[in-house]
PDB file of C-alpha atoms in Angstrom:
ATOM      1  CA  SER L1365       0.038   0.022  -0.051  1.00 63.00           C
ATOM      2  CA  LYS L1366       0.925   3.775  -0.412  1.00 77.00           C
ATOM      3  CA  VAL L1367       2.773   4.812   2.691  1.00 74.00           C
ATOM      4  CA  THR L1368       3.838   8.535   3.203  1.00 75.00           C
ATOM      5  CA  VAL L1369       6.962   8.644   5.315  1.00 74.00           C
ATOM      6  CA  THR L1370       7.615  12.293   6.937  1.00 72.00           C
ATOM      7  CA  ALA L1371      10.993  13.241   8.763  1.00 69.00           C
ATOM      8  CA  THR L1372      11.418  16.146  10.877  1.00 69.00           C
ATOM      9  CA  PHE L1373      15.027  17.312  12.432  1.00 62.00           C
ATOM     10  CA  LYS L1374      16.317  19.371  15.132  1.00 59.00           C
ATOM     11  CA  PRO L1375      19.279  20.322  15.944  1.00 56.00           C
ATOM     12  CA  ILE L1376      20.948  18.651  18.569  1.00 55.00           C
ATOM     13  CA  GLY L1377      21.766  20.412  22.184  1.00 54.00           C
ATOM     14  CA  THR L1378      18.807  22.811  22.318  1.00 53.00           C
ATOM     15  CA  ALA L1379      16.428  23.706  24.898  1.00 56.00           C
ATOM     16  CA  PRO L1380      13.725  20.710  25.639  1.00 56.00           C
ATOM     17  CA  THR L1381      10.674  21.821  23.799  1.00 61.00           C
ATOM     18  CA  ALA L1382       7.027  21.083  24.518  1.00 65.00           C
ATOM     19  CA  GLU L1383       7.010  17.534  22.752  1.00 74.00           C
ATOM     20  CA  VAL L1384       9.935  15.866  25.636  1.00 77.00           C
ATOM     21  CA  PHE L1385       8.061  17.287  28.711  1.00 86.00           C
ATOM     22  CA  ALA L1386       3.858  16.907  27.013  1.00 84.00           C
ATOM     23  CA  PRO L1387       3.246  13.985  29.263  1.00 88.00           C
ATOM     24  CA  TYR L1388       3.604  15.924  32.273  1.00 93.00           C
ATOM     25  CA  ASN L1389       1.641  18.867  32.787  1.00 92.00           C
ATOM     26  CA  ASP L1390       3.781  20.083  35.954  1.00 94.00           C
ATOM     27  CA  LEU L1391       6.999  20.688  33.651  1.00 92.00           C
ATOM     28  CA  ASP L1392       8.152  24.083  32.302  1.00 90.00           C
ATOM     29  CA  ALA L1393      10.678  23.901  29.516  1.00 87.00           C
ATOM     30  CA  ALA L1394      12.177  27.615  31.049  1.00 88.00           C
ATOM     31  CA  LYS L1395      12.922  26.384  34.398  1.00 90.00           C
ATOM     32  CA  TRP L1396      15.894  25.728  35.709  1.00 88.00           C
ATOM     33  CA  TYR L1397      15.689  21.870  35.681  1.00 89.00           C
ATOM     34  CA  ALA L1398      14.697  21.905  32.185  1.00 90.00           C
ATOM     35  CA  PRO L1399      18.466  20.944  30.587  1.00 90.00           C
ATOM     36  CA  GLY L1400      18.712  17.663  33.328  1.00 91.00           C
ATOM     37  CA  ILE L1401      14.727  16.346  33.233  1.00 92.00           C
ATOM     38  CA  LYS L1402      15.314  16.589  29.603  1.00 91.00           C
ATOM     39  CA  TYR L1403      18.487  14.060  29.704  1.00 92.00           C
ATOM     40  CA  CYS L1404      16.825  11.874  32.017  1.00 92.00           C
ATOM     41  CA  LEU L1405      13.677  11.511  30.342  1.00 91.00           C
ATOM     42  CA  GLU L1406      14.987  11.169  26.706  1.00 90.00           C
ATOM     43  CA  ASN L1407      18.137   8.739  28.352  1.00 91.00           C
ATOM     44  CA  GLY L1408      15.435   6.491  30.200  1.00 91.00           C
ATOM     45  CA  ILE L1409      17.056   7.820  33.561  1.00 93.00           C
ATOM     46  CA  MET L1410      13.640   8.533  34.969  1.00 93.00           C
ATOM     47  CA  SER L1411       9.971   8.607  33.936  1.00 89.00           C
ATOM     48  CA  GLY L1412       7.476  10.455  36.718  1.00 89.00           C
ATOM     49  CA  TYR L1413       5.440   9.198  38.094  1.00 90.00           C
ATOM     50  CA  GLY L1414       2.259   9.187  35.714  1.00 85.00           C
ATOM     51  CA  ASN L1415      -0.868  10.667  35.198  1.00 90.00           C
ATOM     52  CA  GLY L1416       0.402  13.678  33.760  1.00 91.00           C
ATOM     53  CA  ARG L1417       2.967  14.210  37.026  1.00 94.00           C
ATOM     54  CA  PHE L1418       6.930  14.275  37.182  1.00 95.00           C
ATOM     55  CA  ALA L1419       7.244  16.460  40.415  1.00 95.00           C
ATOM     56  CA  PRO L1420      10.404  18.479  39.292  1.00 93.00           C
ATOM     57  CA  ASP L1421      10.076  19.524  43.036  1.00 92.00           C
ATOM     58  CA  ASP L1422       9.484  16.692  45.115  1.00 94.00           C
ATOM     59  CA  ASN L1423      12.502  15.604  47.676  1.00 94.00           C
ATOM     60  CA  THR L1424      13.502  12.328  45.873  1.00 95.00           C
ATOM     61  CA  SER L1425      13.009   8.742  47.847  1.00 97.00           C
ATOM     62  CA  ARG L1426      15.767   6.363  48.699  1.00 97.00           C
ATOM     63  CA  ALA L1427      13.485   3.883  46.542  1.00 97.00           C
ATOM     64  CA  GLN L1428      14.047   6.518  43.605  1.00 97.00           C
ATOM     65  CA  MET L1429      17.366   7.311  44.063  1.00 97.00           C
ATOM     66  CA  ALA L1430      18.396   3.556  43.790  1.00 97.00           C
ATOM     67  CA  GLN L1431      16.226   3.501  40.613  1.00 96.00           C
ATOM     68  CA  ILE L1432      17.810   6.194  39.116  1.00 96.00           C
ATOM     69  CA  LEU L1433      21.271   4.729  39.183  1.00 97.00           C
ATOM     70  CA  PHE L1434      20.055   1.398  38.388  1.00 96.00           C
ATOM     71  CA  ASN L1435      18.526   2.760  35.447  1.00 96.00           C
ATOM     72  CA  VAL L1436      22.206   4.643  34.390  1.00 95.00           C
ATOM     73  CA  GLU L1437      23.177   1.092  34.948  1.00 94.00           C
ATOM     74  CA  GLY L1438      20.945  -0.182  32.129  1.00 92.00           C
ATOM     75  CA  GLY L1439      18.927  -2.715  35.158  1.00 89.00           C
ATOM     76  CA  ARG L1440      21.412  -5.262  35.280  1.00 84.00           C
ATOM     77  CA  SER L1441      19.792  -7.350  37.836  1.00 82.00           C
ATOM     78  CA  VAL L1442      21.919  -9.100  40.017  1.00 87.00           C
ATOM     79  CA  SER L1443      21.349 -12.674  42.483  1.00 85.00           C
ATOM     80  CA  ASP L1444      22.660 -11.049  45.623  1.00 84.00           C
ATOM     81  CA  ALA L1445      19.668 -11.692  48.398  1.00 82.00           C
ATOM     82  CA  MET L1446      18.253  -8.588  49.914  1.00 86.00           C
ATOM     83  CA  SER L1447      16.410  -8.789  53.300  1.00 87.00           C
ATOM     84  CA  TYR L1448      15.246  -5.411  54.041  1.00 95.00           C
ATOM     85  CA  VAL L1449      11.365  -6.062  55.505  1.00 96.00           C
ATOM     86  CA  ASP L1450      10.444  -3.097  54.493  1.00 97.00           C
ATOM     87  CA  VAL L1451      11.214  -4.321  50.304  1.00 96.00           C
ATOM     88  CA  ASN L1452       9.061  -6.513  48.746  1.00 94.00           C
ATOM     89  CA  ASP L1453      10.339  -8.732  45.457  1.00 92.00           C
ATOM     90  CA  ALA L1454       6.961  -7.060  43.498  1.00 94.00           C
ATOM     91  CA  ASP L1455       7.862  -3.588  44.727  1.00 95.00           C
ATOM     92  CA  TRP L1456       9.097  -1.427  41.765  1.00 95.00           C
ATOM     93  CA  PHE L1457      12.161  -0.344  42.959  1.00 96.00           C
ATOM     94  CA  ALA L1458      13.580  -3.903  44.289  1.00 95.00           C
ATOM     95  CA  GLU L1459      15.381  -4.867  41.767  1.00 95.00           C
ATOM     96  CA  ALA L1460      17.163  -1.152  41.767  1.00 96.00           C
ATOM     97  CA  THR L1461      17.175  -1.868  45.835  1.00 96.00           C
ATOM     98  CA  ARG L1462      19.032  -4.990  45.631  1.00 95.00           C
ATOM     99  CA  TRP L1463      21.705  -3.598  42.658  1.00 95.00           C
ATOM    100  CA  ALA L1464      22.394  -0.720  44.765  1.00 96.00           C
ATOM    101  CA  THR L1465      22.935  -2.782  47.903  1.00 95.00           C
ATOM    102  CA  ALA L1466      25.063  -5.096  46.302  1.00 94.00           C
ATOM    103  CA  GLN L1467      27.109  -2.718  44.496  1.00 93.00           C
ATOM    104  CA  GLY L1468      27.723  -0.847  48.057  1.00 94.00           C
ATOM    105  CA  VAL L1469      26.627   2.370  46.656  1.00 96.00           C
ATOM    106  CA  MET L1470      23.187   2.252  49.068  1.00 96.00           C
ATOM    107  CA  GLU L1471      22.933   0.481  52.937  1.00 93.00           C
ATOM    108  CA  GLY L1472      20.338   0.051  54.664  1.00 93.00           C
ATOM    109  CA  TYR L1473      19.300   1.188  58.360  1.00 91.00           C
ATOM    110  CA  GLY L1474      19.730  -1.467  59.940  1.00 88.00           C
ATOM    111  CA  ARG L1475      17.304  -4.014  61.942  1.00 91.00           C
ATOM    112  CA  GLY L1476      16.140  -5.377  58.090  1.00 93.00           C
ATOM    113  CA  LEU L1477      14.918  -1.546  57.190  1.00 96.00           C
ATOM    114  CA  PHE L1478      15.752   0.397  53.677  1.00 97.00           C
ATOM    115  CA  GLY L1479      13.466   3.012  53.877  1.00 97.00           C
ATOM    116  CA  PRO L1480      12.430   3.188  50.545  1.00 97.00           C
ATOM    117  CA  ASN L1481      10.153   5.762  50.817  1.00 97.00           C
ATOM    118  CA  ASP L1482      12.389   8.195  53.389  1.00 97.00           C
ATOM    119  CA  ALA L1483      13.607  11.616  51.572  1.00 96.00           C
ATOM    120  CA  LEU L1484      17.119  11.389  50.872  1.00 96.00           C
ATOM    121  CA  THR L1485      18.781  14.686  52.252  1.00 96.00           C
ATOM    122  CA  ARG L1486      21.838  16.467  50.412  1.00 96.00           C
ATOM    123  CA  GLU L1487      24.316  14.149  52.932  1.00 96.00           C
ATOM    124  CA  GLN L1488      22.808  11.252  51.806  1.00 96.00           C
ATOM    125  CA  LEU L1489      22.601  11.950  48.437  1.00 96.00           C
ATOM    126  CA  VAL L1490      26.164  13.059  48.277  1.00 96.00           C
ATOM    127  CA  THR L1491      27.061   9.995  50.196  1.00 97.00           C
ATOM    128  CA  ILE L1492      25.104   7.553  47.739  1.00 97.00           C
ATOM    129  CA  LEU L1493      26.839   9.343  44.666  1.00 96.00           C
ATOM    130  CA  TYR L1494      30.049   9.334  46.178  1.00 96.00           C
ATOM    131  CA  ARG L1495      29.928   5.360  46.515  1.00 96.00           C
ATOM    132  CA  TYR L1496      28.646   5.408  43.089  1.00 96.00           C
ATOM    133  CA  ALA L1497      31.668   7.461  41.839  1.00 95.00           C
ATOM    134  CA  LYS L1498      33.999   5.342  43.703  1.00 94.00           C
ATOM    135  CA  SER L1499      32.240   2.157  42.103  1.00 94.00           C
ATOM    136  CA  LYS L1500      32.945   3.313  38.597  1.00 94.00           C
ATOM    137  CA  GLY L1501      36.139   4.013  39.379  1.00 94.00           C
ATOM    138  CA  ILE L1502      35.681   8.174  39.473  1.00 91.00           C
ATOM    139  CA  ASP L1503      39.031   9.346  41.352  1.00 90.00           C
ATOM    140  CA  VAL L1504      36.892  10.897  44.739  1.00 90.00           C
ATOM    141  CA  SER L1505      40.280  12.535  46.467  1.00 84.00           C
ATOM    142  CA  VAL L1506      39.284  15.796  44.578  1.00 72.00           C
ATOM    143  CA  GLY L1507      37.430  16.678  47.822  1.00 66.00           C
ATOM    144  CA  GLU L1508      39.845  15.704  50.228  1.00 65.00           C
ATOM    145  CA  ASP L1509      41.642  19.160  50.577  1.00 66.00           C
ATOM    146  CA  THR L1510      37.998  20.862  49.986  1.00 74.00           C
ATOM    147  CA  ASN L1511      37.931  22.975  52.987  1.00 80.00           C
ATOM    148  CA  ILE L1512      33.960  22.852  53.806  1.00 89.00           C
ATOM    149  CA  LEU L1513      34.306  24.835  57.079  1.00 88.00           C
ATOM    150  CA  SER L1514      33.646  28.015  55.196  1.00 89.00           C
ATOM    151  CA  TYR L1515      30.096  27.032  55.246  1.00 92.00           C
ATOM    152  CA  ASP L1516      28.325  28.361  58.504  1.00 95.00           C
ATOM    153  CA  ASP L1517      26.788  24.949  59.099  1.00 96.00           C
ATOM    154  CA  ALA L1518      29.580  22.643  58.380  1.00 94.00           C
ATOM    155  CA  PHE L1519      29.579  21.425  62.137  1.00 95.00           C
ATOM    156  CA  THR L1520      25.785  19.509  61.315  1.00 96.00           C
ATOM    157  CA  VAL L1521      27.411  17.625  58.604  1.00 96.00           C
ATOM    158  CA  SER L1522      27.111  13.908  60.201  1.00 96.00           C
ATOM    159  CA  GLU L1523      30.645  12.470  60.470  1.00 96.00           C
ATOM    160  CA  TRP L1524      30.090   9.463  57.998  1.00 95.00           C
ATOM    161  CA  ALA L1525      29.233  12.423  55.144  1.00 95.00           C
ATOM    162  CA  ILE L1526      32.459  14.354  55.646  1.00 94.00           C
ATOM    163  CA  PRO L1527      34.426  12.764  52.722  1.00 93.00           C
ATOM    164  CA  ALA L1528      31.430  12.515  50.214  1.00 94.00           C
ATOM    165  CA  MET L1529      30.168  16.594  51.230  1.00 94.00           C
ATOM    166  CA  GLN L1530      34.277  17.207  50.813  1.00 93.00           C
ATOM    167  CA  TRP L1531      34.238  15.890  47.417  1.00 93.00           C
ATOM    168  CA  ALA L1532      31.036  16.738  46.013  1.00 92.00           C
ATOM    169  CA  VAL L1533      31.758  20.299  46.950  1.00 92.00           C
ATOM    170  CA  GLY L1534      35.212  20.395  45.753  1.00 89.00           C
ATOM    171  CA  ALA L1535      34.408  18.438  42.448  1.00 87.00           C
ATOM    172  CA  GLY L1536      31.123  20.891  41.966  1.00 86.00           C
ATOM    173  CA  ALA L1537      28.385  18.230  42.609  1.00 87.00           C
ATOM    174  CA  VAL L1538      26.667  20.169  44.819  1.00 88.00           C
ATOM    175  CA  LEU L1539      26.517  23.298  45.954  1.00 87.00           C
ATOM    176  CA  GLY L1540      25.508  25.208  49.031  1.00 89.00           C
ATOM    177  CA  ARG L1541      22.402  26.175  49.391  1.00 91.00           C
ATOM    178  CA  THR L1542      23.466  29.473  49.955  1.00 92.00           C
ATOM    179  CA  ASP L1543      26.738  31.265  49.673  1.00 91.00           C
ATOM    180  CA  THR L1544      27.197  30.470  53.562  1.00 94.00           C
ATOM    181  CA  THR L1545      25.535  27.134  54.259  1.00 95.00           C
ATOM    182  CA  LEU L1546      25.172  23.600  52.714  1.00 95.00           C
ATOM    183  CA  ASP L1547      21.678  22.424  54.834  1.00 96.00           C
ATOM    184  CA  PRO L1548      23.182  18.759  55.050  1.00 96.00           C
ATOM    185  CA  LYS L1549      19.667  17.567  56.555  1.00 97.00           C
ATOM    186  CA  ALA L1550      17.478  19.125  54.291  1.00 95.00           C
ATOM    187  CA  GLY L1551      15.607  17.185  51.411  1.00 93.00           C
ATOM    188  CA  ALA L1552      17.464  16.550  48.278  1.00 91.00           C
TER     189      ALA L1552
END
């Protein structure tokens, strides 16, 4: 039968267009987050909540972060045992949690808890990214000489998160909330 094919060409590297954000009624192509979300949508890293919601201003949960990194890695399942009482094999994030735990990128809280719905704090997020970078062989020593003491709230960073926060600030992976605050306990 007769077929008509129409091609549409657009330059690479342009700002997000309406069609990229079309499934979501809460995204704005003019906002600061637009290039990052465009990249995540086009590369299958994130998919939003559905029903027209991406929720760009929501805090990221532990389950979401595990799923994001799992997607970045191509969704390669692992066979390691997982014994979190708050993660069931049928949960949408179960394989991602299994992978993140097996890779040493994320850990549970103890007592068999992973806390999948808990919002990540900024210090938890940088610690996860720090561990992920190390697992990929990325040099994380760049932050060892970073002085986070210039931030008024540097002493509120948990001891376990200090190396990760130094790396994240030194590498430019995270900025202070303001010029004088890191706000490590705030949601990410």
